[in-house]
Tab-separated table of C-alpha atoms and ligand atoms in Angstrom:
chain	number	residue	atom	x	y	z
A	264	UNK	CA	2.450	-16.573	-73.406
A	265	UNK	CA	2.793	-20.287	-72.549
A	266	UNK	CA	2.830	-20.721	-68.824
A	267	UNK	CA	3.112	-24.499	-68.424
A	268	UNK	CA	6.064	-23.870	-66.091
A	269	UNK	CA	3.536	-22.793	-63.451
A	270	UNK	CA	2.043	-26.270	-63.413
A	271	UNK	CA	5.486	-27.912	-63.275
A	272	UNK	CA	6.267	-25.834	-60.216
A	273	UNK	CA	2.980	-26.774	-58.565
A	274	UNK	CA	1.711	-23.197	-58.651
A	275	UNK	CA	-1.983	-22.442	-58.843
A	276	UNK	CA	-4.276	-19.472	-59.155
A	277	UNK	CA	-4.267	-19.259	-55.365
A	278	UNK	CA	-1.195	-20.267	-53.371
A	279	UNK	CA	-0.375	-20.390	-49.703
A	280	UNK	CA	2.304	-17.888	-48.744
A	281	UNK	CA	2.843	-19.092	-45.179
A	282	UNK	CA	4.752	-22.324	-44.892
A	283	UNK	CA	6.437	-24.032	-42.004
A	284	UNK	CA	8.452	-26.202	-44.318
A	285	UNK	CA	6.189	-29.222	-44.405
A	286	UNK	CA	2.842	-27.548	-43.954
A	287	UNK	CA	1.227	-24.547	-45.624
A	288	UNK	CA	-1.011	-22.451	-43.365
A	289	UNK	CA	-4.298	-21.395	-44.917
A	290	UNK	CA	-5.316	-17.760	-44.932
A	291	UNK	CA	-8.025	-15.519	-46.361
A	292	UNK	CA	-6.095	-12.487	-47.555
A	293	UNK	CA	-4.233	-12.741	-50.834
A	294	UNK	CA	-1.841	-10.521	-52.778
A	295	UNK	CA	-1.834	-10.736	-56.531
A	296	UNK	CA	1.272	-11.091	-58.608
A	297	UNK	CA	1.169	-9.472	-62.042
A	298	UNK	CA	3.852	-10.073	-64.656
A	299	UNK	CA	5.740	-6.983	-65.820
A	300	UNK	CA	6.246	-8.882	-69.097
A	301	UNK	CA	2.629	-8.760	-70.290
A	302	UNK	CA	0.743	-7.234	-67.359
A	303	UNK	CA	-1.229	-10.442	-66.762
A	304	UNK	CA	-2.169	-11.840	-63.385
A	305	UNK	CA	0.069	-14.863	-62.742
A	306	UNK	CA	-1.502	-15.976	-59.487
A	307	UNK	CA	-2.131	-14.887	-55.957
A	308	UNK	CA	-0.382	-15.735	-52.722
A	309	UNK	CA	-1.822	-15.594	-49.215
A	310	UNK	CA	-0.583	-12.977	-46.797
A	311	UNK	CA	0.777	-14.011	-43.396
A	312	UNK	CA	-1.261	-12.844	-40.424
A	313	UNK	CA	0.319	-11.949	-37.088
A	314	UNK	CA	-1.224	-15.073	-35.601
A	315	UNK	CA	0.301	-17.267	-38.287
A	316	UNK	CA	3.634	-15.484	-37.937
A	317	UNK	CA	3.657	-16.599	-34.298
A	318	UNK	CA	2.951	-20.178	-35.381
A	319	UNK	CA	5.807	-20.024	-37.853
A	320	UNK	CA	8.304	-18.731	-35.277
A	321	UNK	CA	7.223	-21.308	-32.691
A	322	UNK	CA	7.554	-24.122	-35.210
A	323	UNK	CA	10.949	-22.815	-36.353
A	324	UNK	CA	12.157	-22.648	-32.738
A	325	UNK	CA	11.136	-26.260	-32.103
A	326	UNK	CA	12.731	-27.346	-35.375
A	327	UNK	CA	15.981	-25.641	-34.403
A	328	UNK	CA	16.286	-27.729	-31.243
A	329	UNK	CA	16.303	-30.886	-33.402
A	330	UNK	CA	18.011	-29.639	-36.536
A	331	UNK	CA	21.086	-28.412	-34.672
A	332	UNK	CA	21.635	-31.995	-33.522
A	333	UNK	CA	21.682	-33.418	-37.070
A	334	UNK	CA	25.352	-34.047	-37.907
A	335	UNK	CA	26.553	-31.279	-40.213
A	336	UNK	CA	27.379	-33.677	-43.120
A	337	UNK	CA	23.835	-35.061	-42.849
A	338	UNK	CA	22.472	-31.513	-43.130
A	339	UNK	CA	24.763	-31.096	-46.126
A	340	UNK	CA	23.339	-34.246	-47.688
A	341	UNK	CA	19.836	-32.747	-47.537
A	342	UNK	CA	21.091	-29.564	-49.182
A	343	UNK	CA	22.768	-31.730	-51.830
A	344	UNK	CA	19.432	-33.346	-52.620
A	345	UNK	CA	17.843	-29.915	-52.936
A	346	UNK	CA	20.550	-28.990	-55.458
A	347	UNK	CA	19.700	-32.141	-57.438
A	348	UNK	CA	15.991	-31.228	-57.454
A	349	UNK	CA	16.816	-27.704	-58.600
A	350	UNK	CA	18.668	-29.176	-61.561
A	351	UNK	CA	15.428	-30.911	-62.570
A	352	UNK	CA	13.365	-27.750	-62.207
A	353	UNK	CA	15.943	-25.339	-63.622
A	354	UNK	CA	14.087	-24.595	-66.846
A	355	UNK	CA	10.689	-24.053	-65.186
A	356	UNK	CA	12.025	-22.013	-62.284
A	357	UNK	CA	14.172	-19.904	-64.639
A	358	UNK	CA	11.079	-19.173	-66.727
A	359	UNK	CA	9.078	-18.193	-63.667
A	360	UNK	CA	11.853	-15.842	-62.508
A	361	UNK	CA	11.898	-14.239	-65.943
A	362	UNK	CA	8.113	-13.956	-66.139
A	363	UNK	CA	7.453	-12.727	-62.612
A	364	UNK	CA	10.471	-10.413	-62.307
A	365	UNK	CA	11.054	-9.397	-65.941
A	366	UNK	CA	14.748	-10.279	-66.337
A	367	UNK	CA	15.910	-12.167	-69.431
A	368	UNK	CA	15.382	-15.925	-69.507
A	369	UNK	CA	19.137	-16.391	-69.668
A	370	UNK	CA	19.503	-14.394	-66.445
A	371	UNK	CA	16.577	-16.272	-64.876
A	372	UNK	CA	18.309	-19.566	-65.637
A	373	UNK	CA	21.551	-18.053	-64.351
A	374	UNK	CA	19.890	-17.355	-61.029
A	375	UNK	CA	18.784	-20.954	-60.683
A	376	UNK	CA	22.296	-22.066	-61.597
A	377	UNK	CA	23.590	-19.889	-58.755
A	378	UNK	CA	21.193	-21.705	-56.430
A	379	UNK	CA	22.584	-25.031	-57.597
A	380	UNK	CA	26.147	-23.761	-57.177
A	381	UNK	CA	25.528	-22.509	-53.661
A	382	UNK	CA	24.043	-25.910	-52.755
A	383	UNK	CA	27.245	-27.593	-53.969
A	384	UNK	CA	29.322	-25.058	-52.065
A	385	UNK	CA	27.283	-25.573	-48.890
A	386	UNK	CA	27.589	-29.367	-49.165
A	387	UNK	CA	31.374	-28.993	-49.165
A	388	UNK	CA	31.250	-26.622	-46.211
A	389	UNK	CA	29.149	-29.082	-44.235
A	390	UNK	CA	32.303	-31.175	-43.845
A	391	UNK	CA	34.539	-28.181	-43.186
A	392	UNK	CA	33.044	-26.315	-40.254
A	393	UNK	CA	36.466	-26.005	-38.686
A	394	UNK	CA	37.564	-24.068	-35.650
A	395	UNK	CA	41.077	-23.280	-34.492
A	396	UNK	CA	42.773	-25.025	-31.624
A	397	UNK	CA	45.202	-23.026	-29.517
A	398	UNK	CA	48.011	-23.585	-27.055
A	399	UNK	CA	46.923	-22.352	-23.700
A	400	UNK	CA	49.067	-20.302	-21.311
A	401	UNK	CA	47.774	-22.514	-18.500
A	402	UNK	CA	49.533	-25.861	-17.937
A	403	UNK	CA	47.851	-29.093	-19.063
A	404	UNK	CA	45.150	-27.079	-20.735
A	405	UNK	CA	44.017	-26.829	-24.332
A	406	UNK	CA	41.665	-24.357	-25.979
A	407	UNK	CA	39.607	-24.677	-29.094
A	408	UNK	CA	36.991	-22.733	-31.005
A	409	UNK	CA	33.803	-24.389	-32.073
A	410	UNK	CA	31.148	-22.719	-34.145
A	411	UNK	CA	27.584	-23.216	-33.028
A	412	UNK	CA	24.409	-22.344	-34.891
A	413	UNK	CA	22.600	-19.145	-33.987
A	414	UNK	CA	18.981	-20.214	-34.255
A	415	UNK	CA	16.425	-18.649	-36.587
A	416	UNK	CA	17.866	-16.691	-39.499
A	417	UNK	CA	15.399	-14.180	-40.958
A	418	UNK	CA	15.923	-13.561	-44.667
A	419	UNK	CA	14.419	-10.518	-46.376
A	420	UNK	CA	15.022	-10.582	-50.121
A	421	UNK	CA	14.388	-8.121	-52.935
A	422	UNK	CA	12.403	-8.556	-56.153
A	423	UNK	CA	15.412	-8.285	-58.467
A	424	UNK	CA	17.047	-11.556	-57.398
A	425	UNK	CA	13.934	-13.406	-56.316
A	426	UNK	CA	15.508	-16.835	-55.832
A	427	UNK	CA	19.339	-16.691	-55.815
A	428	UNK	CA	19.839	-14.322	-52.885
A	429	UNK	CA	17.596	-16.403	-50.598
A	430	UNK	CA	19.574	-19.521	-51.451
A	431	UNK	CA	22.926	-17.781	-50.791
A	432	UNK	CA	21.704	-17.234	-47.243
A	433	UNK	CA	19.500	-20.250	-46.633
A	434	UNK	CA	21.744	-23.049	-47.886
A	435	UNK	CA	24.720	-21.859	-45.819
A	436	UNK	CA	22.480	-21.326	-42.781
A	437	UNK	CA	21.021	-24.817	-43.141
A	438	UNK	CA	24.352	-26.645	-43.192
A	439	UNK	CA	25.434	-24.592	-40.166
A	440	UNK	CA	22.440	-25.925	-38.224
A	441	UNK	CA	20.323	-22.780	-38.365
A	442	UNK	CA	16.703	-22.682	-39.458
A	443	UNK	CA	15.318	-19.989	-41.773
A	444	UNK	CA	12.261	-17.821	-42.170
A	445	UNK	CA	12.142	-16.174	-45.570
A	446	UNK	CA	10.170	-13.042	-46.335
A	447	UNK	CA	10.434	-12.559	-50.075
A	448	UNK	CA	9.544	-9.352	-51.883
A	449	UNK	CA	5.793	-8.937	-52.260
A	450	UNK	CA	6.541	-8.186	-55.933
A	451	UNK	CA	7.795	-11.729	-56.577
A	452	UNK	CA	5.946	-13.970	-54.095
A	453	UNK	CA	5.397	-16.864	-56.517
A	454	UNK	CA	9.121	-17.397	-56.902
A	455	UNK	CA	9.336	-17.971	-53.147
A	456	UNK	CA	6.414	-20.399	-53.140
A	457	UNK	CA	8.001	-22.320	-56.039
A	458	UNK	CA	11.335	-22.661	-54.181
A	459	UNK	CA	9.477	-23.854	-51.106
A	460	UNK	CA	7.414	-26.354	-53.133
A	461	UNK	CA	10.609	-27.949	-54.432
A	462	UNK	CA	12.301	-27.920	-51.025
A	463	UNK	CA	9.231	-29.346	-49.340
A	464	UNK	CA	9.606	-32.710	-51.109
A	465	UNK	CA	13.237	-33.025	-50.083
A	466	UNK	CA	12.540	-32.119	-46.455
A	467	UNK	CA	9.664	-34.559	-46.288
A	468	UNK	CA	11.608	-37.438	-47.819
A	469	UNK	CA	14.364	-36.892	-45.260
A	470	UNK	CA	12.000	-36.625	-42.296
A	471	UNK	CA	13.362	-33.229	-41.432
A	472	UNK	CA	11.469	-31.554	-38.569
A	473	UNK	CA	8.822	-29.123	-39.648
A	474	UNK	CA	10.038	-25.508	-39.450
A	475	UNK	CA	13.582	-25.821	-40.822
A	476	UNK	CA	12.733	-23.665	-43.844
A	477	UNK	CA	9.699	-21.395	-43.558
A	478	UNK	CA	8.270	-18.651	-45.724
A	479	UNK	CA	6.097	-15.716	-44.781
A	480	UNK	CA	4.470	-13.302	-47.207
A	481	UNK	CA	3.307	-9.717	-47.181
A	482	UNK	CA	4.484	-6.138	-47.251
A	483	UNK	CA	7.025	-4.398	-45.030
A	484	UNK	CA	4.866	-4.923	-41.916
A	485	UNK	CA	5.425	-8.679	-42.061
A	486	UNK	CA	9.161	-7.990	-42.311
A	487	UNK	CA	8.907	-5.671	-39.306
A	488	UNK	CA	7.559	-8.441	-37.060
A	489	UNK	CA	10.739	-10.312	-37.817
A	490	UNK	CA	13.196	-7.421	-37.494
A	491	UNK	CA	11.798	-6.535	-34.058
A	492	UNK	CA	11.665	-10.135	-32.883
A	493	UNK	CA	14.466	-11.134	-30.519
A	494	UNK	CA	13.712	-14.796	-31.232
A	495	UNK	CA	15.347	-14.129	-34.619
A	496	UNK	CA	19.014	-13.483	-33.756
A	497	UNK	CA	20.174	-12.759	-37.299
A	498	UNK	CA	18.460	-10.819	-40.067
A	499	UNK	CA	19.910	-10.843	-43.570
A	500	UNK	CA	18.280	-8.143	-45.680
A	501	UNK	CA	18.733	-7.138	-49.297
A	502	UNK	CA	17.131	-3.986	-50.652
A	503	UNK	CA	17.422	-0.218	-50.699
A	504	UNK	CA	19.559	1.841	-48.332
A	505	UNK	CA	16.368	3.433	-47.016
A	506	UNK	CA	14.998	0.003	-46.072
A	507	UNK	CA	18.390	-1.094	-44.676
A	508	UNK	CA	18.554	1.839	-42.271
A	509	UNK	CA	15.148	0.911	-40.852
A	510	UNK	CA	16.006	-2.798	-40.610
A	511	UNK	CA	19.513	-2.163	-39.223
A	512	UNK	CA	18.185	0.189	-36.539
A	513	UNK	CA	15.430	-2.198	-35.446
A	514	UNK	CA	17.809	-5.160	-35.217
A	515	UNK	CA	20.553	-3.156	-33.466
A	516	UNK	CA	18.079	-1.845	-30.911
A	517	UNK	CA	17.524	-5.375	-29.644
A	518	UNK	CA	21.256	-6.178	-30.046
A	519	UNK	CA	20.603	-8.668	-32.815
A	520	UNK	CA	22.900	-9.143	-35.781
A	521	UNK	CA	22.282	-8.025	-39.302
A	522	UNK	CA	23.775	-8.645	-42.722
A	523	UNK	CA	22.804	-5.824	-45.031
A	524	UNK	CA	23.220	-5.723	-48.789
A	525	UNK	CA	21.839	-2.369	-49.884
A	526	UNK	CA	22.095	0.230	-52.616
A	527	UNK	CA	24.979	0.698	-54.992
A	528	UNK	CA	26.085	3.561	-57.211
A	529	UNK	CA	28.612	1.653	-59.191
A	530	UNK	CA	31.070	3.232	-61.579
A	531	UNK	CA	33.382	2.041	-64.308
A	532	UNK	CA	36.545	4.117	-64.704
A	533	UNK	CA	37.827	4.228	-68.284
A	534	UNK	CA	41.464	5.318	-68.369
A	535	UNK	CA	43.171	6.517	-71.539
A	536	UNK	CA	44.888	3.136	-71.939
A	537	UNK	CA	41.583	1.186	-71.887
A	538	UNK	CA	40.641	-1.437	-74.470
A	539	UNK	CA	37.524	0.100	-76.018
A	540	UNK	CA	35.905	-3.234	-76.867
A	541	UNK	CA	35.961	-4.218	-73.227
A	542	UNK	CA	34.596	-0.821	-72.248
A	543	UNK	CA	31.626	-1.147	-74.578
A	544	UNK	CA	30.598	-4.641	-73.518
A	545	UNK	CA	31.228	-3.935	-69.837
A	546	UNK	CA	29.337	-0.654	-69.786
A	547	UNK	CA	26.465	-1.880	-71.920
A	548	UNK	CA	25.800	-5.060	-69.985
A	549	UNK	CA	26.374	-3.313	-66.655
A	550	UNK	CA	23.998	-0.450	-67.395
A	551	UNK	CA	21.137	-2.083	-69.299
A	552	UNK	CA	21.316	-5.716	-68.044
A	553	UNK	CA	18.337	-6.602	-65.814
A	554	UNK	CA	16.995	-3.234	-67.046
A	555	UNK	CA	19.366	-1.477	-64.626
A	556	UNK	CA	17.779	-3.197	-61.629
A	557	UNK	CA	20.792	-4.857	-60.047
A	558	UNK	CA	22.374	-3.397	-56.976
A	559	UNK	CA	25.575	-3.904	-58.994
A	560	UNK	CA	24.297	-2.187	-62.179
A	561	UNK	CA	26.666	0.345	-63.737
A	562	UNK	CA	25.282	3.806	-63.029
A	563	UNK	CA	28.326	5.992	-63.756
A	564	UNK	CA	30.954	5.857	-66.479
A	565	UNK	CA	33.989	7.993	-65.607
A	566	UNK	CA	35.951	8.470	-68.818
A	567	UNK	CA	39.361	10.064	-69.415
A	568	UNK	CA	39.096	13.205	-71.545
A	569	UNK	CA	41.302	11.707	-74.292
A	570	UNK	CA	38.824	8.890	-74.933
A	571	UNK	CA	35.679	10.739	-73.953
A	572	UNK	CA	34.317	11.614	-77.391
A	573	UNK	CA	35.147	8.220	-78.799
A	574	UNK	CA	33.406	6.380	-75.950
A	575	UNK	CA	30.465	8.757	-76.157
A	576	UNK	CA	29.832	8.191	-79.869
A	577	UNK	CA	30.405	4.401	-79.792
A	578	UNK	CA	28.200	3.896	-76.749
A	579	UNK	CA	25.447	6.109	-78.160
A	580	UNK	CA	25.496	4.016	-81.331
A	581	UNK	CA	25.359	0.770	-79.352
A	582	UNK	CA	22.325	2.066	-77.426
A	583	UNK	CA	20.427	2.718	-80.665
A	584	UNK	CA	20.794	-0.973	-81.531
A	585	UNK	CA	19.328	-2.292	-78.295
A	586	UNK	CA	16.203	-4.398	-78.678
A	587	UNK	CA	13.645	-3.877	-75.949
A	588	UNK	CA	10.846	-6.370	-75.413
A	589	UNK	CA	9.663	-9.656	-73.922
A	590	UNK	CA	12.624	-10.969	-71.874
A	591	UNK	CA	11.662	-14.575	-72.573
A	592	UNK	CA	12.504	-13.952	-76.216
A	593	UNK	CA	16.278	-14.292	-76.566
A	594	UNK	CA	16.362	-11.731	-79.396
A	595	UNK	CA	15.636	-8.946	-76.921
A	596	UNK	CA	18.381	-7.330	-74.853
A	597	UNK	CA	16.278	-5.331	-72.395
A	598	UNK	CA	13.098	-6.390	-70.590
A	599	UNK	CA	10.655	-4.352	-68.504
A	600	UNK	CA	11.020	-2.594	-65.169
A	601	UNK	CA	9.326	-4.407	-62.297
A	602	UNK	CA	6.206	-2.214	-62.089
A	603	UNK	CA	4.685	1.171	-62.793
A	604	UNK	CA	6.094	2.671	-59.583
A	605	UNK	CA	9.564	1.860	-60.907
A	606	UNK	CA	8.644	3.465	-64.240
A	607	UNK	CA	7.548	6.559	-62.375
A	608	UNK	CA	10.786	6.735	-60.403
A	609	UNK	CA	12.723	6.420	-63.643
A	610	UNK	CA	10.758	9.310	-65.201
A	611	UNK	CA	11.224	11.452	-62.101
A	612	UNK	CA	14.985	10.836	-62.170
A	613	UNK	CA	15.167	11.910	-65.817
A	614	UNK	CA	13.253	15.052	-64.994
A	615	UNK	CA	15.498	15.837	-62.008
A	616	UNK	CA	18.651	15.285	-64.065
A	617	UNK	CA	17.534	17.880	-66.607
A	618	UNK	CA	16.392	20.278	-63.863
A	619	UNK	CA	19.801	19.946	-62.231
A	620	UNK	CA	21.560	20.938	-65.455
A	621	UNK	CA	22.569	17.566	-66.946
A	622	UNK	CA	22.421	16.925	-70.710
A	623	UNK	CA	20.476	14.033	-72.176
A	624	UNK	CA	22.564	12.162	-74.715
A	625	UNK	CA	20.332	9.158	-75.389
A	626	UNK	CA	16.684	9.966	-74.756
A	627	UNK	CA	14.626	7.907	-72.337
A	628	UNK	CA	10.877	7.339	-72.315
A	629	UNK	CA	8.146	4.755	-71.830
A	630	UNK	CA	7.407	2.440	-74.766
A	631	UNK	CA	3.887	2.093	-76.073
A	632	UNK	CA	2.157	-0.512	-78.242
A	633	UNK	CA	0.906	-4.089	-78.122
A	634	UNK	CA	4.213	-5.649	-77.094
A	635	UNK	CA	4.590	-3.123	-74.269
A	636	UNK	CA	1.083	-3.483	-72.867
A	637	UNK	CA	2.235	-3.905	-69.259
A	638	UNK	CA	3.372	-0.264	-69.320
A	639	UNK	CA	6.707	-1.258	-67.733
A	640	UNK	CA	9.051	-1.062	-70.742
A	641	UNK	CA	11.374	1.945	-70.834
A	642	UNK	CA	14.264	3.075	-73.003
A	643	UNK	CA	17.749	2.848	-71.503
A	644	UNK	CA	19.296	6.286	-71.591
A	645	UNK	CA	22.607	8.092	-71.212
A	646	UNK	CA	23.006	11.445	-69.516
A	647	UNK	CA	26.103	13.654	-69.448
A	648	UNK	CA	26.475	15.005	-65.953
A	649	UNK	CA	28.697	16.066	-63.077
A	650	UNK	CA	29.301	13.638	-60.242
A	651	UNK	CA	28.230	16.185	-57.639
A	652	UNK	CA	24.638	16.512	-58.918
A	653	UNK	CA	22.168	15.215	-56.309
A	654	UNK	CA	20.580	12.866	-58.845
A	655	UNK	CA	23.957	11.298	-59.691
A	656	UNK	CA	24.601	10.743	-55.985
A	657	UNK	CA	21.328	8.859	-55.723
A	658	UNK	CA	20.648	5.237	-56.758
A	659	UNK	CA	17.780	5.093	-59.268
A	660	UNK	CA	16.849	1.471	-59.936
A	661	UNK	CA	16.512	1.901	-63.713
A	662	UNK	CA	18.636	1.892	-66.881
A	663	UNK	CA	20.064	5.410	-66.576
A	664	UNK	CA	23.792	5.790	-67.167
A	665	UNK	CA	25.610	8.997	-66.215
A	666	UNK	CA	28.600	9.851	-68.364
A	667	UNK	CA	31.272	11.760	-66.483
A	668	UNK	CA	34.612	13.144	-67.688
A	669	UNK	CA	37.920	13.217	-65.819
A	670	UNK	CA	41.284	14.800	-66.528
A	671	UNK	CA	44.811	13.866	-65.431
A	672	UNK	CA	45.887	10.697	-63.623
A	673	UNK	CA	43.843	7.748	-62.415
A	674	UNK	CA	43.839	9.156	-58.859
A	675	UNK	CA	41.435	11.858	-60.053
A	676	UNK	CA	39.056	9.249	-61.456
A	677	UNK	CA	39.218	7.248	-58.216
A	678	UNK	CA	38.362	10.395	-56.228
A	679	UNK	CA	35.256	10.890	-58.378
A	680	UNK	CA	34.263	7.241	-58.153
A	681	UNK	CA	34.541	7.250	-54.348
A	682	UNK	CA	32.655	10.540	-53.984
A	683	UNK	CA	29.204	8.977	-53.501
A	684	UNK	CA	27.525	7.665	-50.338
A	685	UNK	CA	27.308	4.054	-51.592
A	686	UNK	CA	30.153	1.520	-51.856
A	687	UNK	CA	29.095	-1.740	-53.480
A	688	UNK	CA	30.819	-2.453	-56.795
A	689	UNK	CA	33.354	-0.696	-59.005
A	690	UNK	CA	35.484	-1.370	-62.060
A	691	UNK	CA	38.440	-0.009	-63.976
A	692	UNK	CA	39.152	-0.484	-67.667
A	693	UNK	CA	42.867	-0.162	-68.253
A	694	UNK	CA	45.791	-1.926	-69.902
A	695	UNK	CA	48.205	-0.208	-67.533
A	696	UNK	CA	49.254	-2.383	-64.596
A	697	UNK	CA	50.079	0.576	-62.374
A	698	UNK	CA	46.630	2.053	-62.872
A	699	UNK	CA	44.990	-1.278	-62.092
A	700	UNK	CA	47.088	-1.748	-58.964
A	701	UNK	CA	46.400	1.731	-57.663
A	702	UNK	CA	42.668	1.129	-58.153
A	703	UNK	CA	42.939	-2.103	-56.123
A	704	UNK	CA	45.215	-0.654	-53.424
A	705	UNK	CA	44.007	0.520	-50.019
A	706	UNK	CA	43.867	4.086	-51.330
A	707	UNK	CA	41.951	2.923	-54.409
A	708	UNK	CA	38.305	1.961	-54.823
A	709	UNK	CA	36.412	2.179	-51.527
A	710	UNK	CA	33.849	-0.422	-52.631
A	711	UNK	CA	33.353	-3.974	-51.401
A	712	UNK	CA	33.911	-5.258	-54.927
A	713	UNK	CA	36.610	-3.970	-57.280
A	714	UNK	CA	36.888	-5.386	-60.822
A	715	UNK	CA	39.539	-4.934	-63.503
A	716	UNK	CA	38.587	-5.039	-67.190
A	717	UNK	CA	35.123	-6.391	-66.551
A	718	UNK	CA	31.877	-4.597	-65.633
A	719	UNK	CA	30.445	-3.969	-62.186
A	720	UNK	CA	27.735	-6.661	-62.069
A	721	UNK	CA	27.972	-10.427	-61.829
A	722	UNK	CA	28.476	-12.070	-58.470
A	723	UNK	CA	30.176	-15.418	-57.988
A	724	UNK	CA	29.085	-17.576	-55.114
A	725	UNK	CA	32.669	-18.470	-54.196
A	726	UNK	CA	33.608	-14.944	-53.096
A	727	UNK	CA	32.241	-12.716	-50.372
A	728	UNK	CA	29.611	-10.353	-51.740
A	729	UNK	CA	28.741	-7.002	-50.231
A	730	UNK	CA	29.716	-3.406	-49.879
A	731	UNK	CA	30.927	-0.576	-47.720
A	732	UNK	CA	29.452	2.777	-46.636
A	733	UNK	CA	25.704	3.058	-47.285
A	734	UNK	CA	25.664	-0.323	-49.014
A	735	UNK	CA	25.539	-1.704	-45.513
A	736	UNK	CA	28.281	-4.164	-44.864
A	737	UNK	CA	28.435	-7.120	-42.607
A	738	UNK	CA	29.281	-9.554	-45.349
A	739	UNK	CA	31.491	-7.264	-47.425
A	740	UNK	CA	35.181	-7.787	-47.783
A	741	UNK	CA	37.431	-6.057	-50.247
A	742	UNK	CA	38.402	-8.389	-53.053
B	123	UN1	C1	25.081	-9.882	-59.464
B	123	UN1	O1	25.449	-8.772	-59.822
B	123	UN1	O2	25.248	-10.900	-60.140
B	123	UN1	O3	20.556	-6.826	-55.920
B	123	UN1	C2	24.396	-10.156	-58.182
B	123	UN1	C3	21.507	-7.267	-56.500
B	123	UN1	C4	22.366	-8.245	-55.736
B	123	UN1	C5	22.892	-9.374	-56.456
B	123	UN1	C6	23.773	-8.986	-57.580
B	123	UN1	N1	21.648	-8.679	-54.582
B	123	UN1	O4	21.723	-6.940	-57.642
């Protein structure tokens, strides 16, 4: 495996994981980052100590006092320059994302493109931070709204989108005059260091105060310092519902604000008027893309009884043609899971499904052999089940698709799709306008995101992204 991208991104065997934007703080404890692609050690990143965390917060607080006074278009200009730098590093950063996280190179590059897009979006916003002005009921008086920055924004991001999700938060926060402290997943720490290395040059060239964009590294304990810290008024966290409940409670207890983007249990409804070609591509990409490790991955396919057997046989056939292997090789469709814990969770879910009475249609299992040395490659599988089974109600972050049957009108399918605790993304495949409209209506899908004739995954930076119910909420709107 050629890893010259590491050098381009200024990554070394040992890297500093605590940065105050312009300065990296040295530490003695390191975590190692292994690639799920080939199991090799990529590099190590230092862990943030409590003492260094304090330094980071103090520096960020001082930076905020200055940064908030930069005119918003000037802040936008700095974000614009970061977008330009990202264009230069797109190939290298995309490769690192693919190698450290295990998603396909195309998806890795897509993530970096999303970073570039959000920079462009944020630059535009930096000249559009409008507020309303109102007629007052008092004579000779005028009222207006003006938006002020909050202060330090704490960003906790997950391994599966190791660069894009941070930038969605950080670039908007920066143009608004906020400063950021980013705690990336300890499973993808090098991605965070690489983003910071690129940003560092831009911040330095623009004489931005130290502390505007900081990173801290470590396990959940490092995140906990931030969630309990009232000097951090807003926490934006992406991850599991379990993690979100802990974060949300800690932040609420100190009356802070949180943006939570948590688990999904996303379904595609296939009505009897659906275009089967769209169903196959939508379901396949949704269920096996990113090896089923997107919060928006398709986990349930709710098919009308008239099309059920047809969909079942075509999808089963498509699954047999999937190529599993190194995600940096564009011939492969499915890469590895993030680590062996994820593999274990996948195996446990398969076992539970069978115990609970479901029928395996396409067998799962862990792949063995030279190409699969990391031990993280698994077979995507399909399971026929009932929606009410506990395992179907649960989000397993792996390529397991549950095939469910419905009878009668689309309302029955919508009832099944809504009958889970999560509410992130959803989709309907139909050529019938009435069915599509009832899915999109206020008595339709209860998810934050509702798609028609396209799968459940794939966010666009221009629209609000988030979900309802146990997915968290805070940024979710119904679109
Ligand atoms: C997408 O589907 O393109 O964890 C984005 C996730 C989300 C991002 C999904 N934070 O999958």
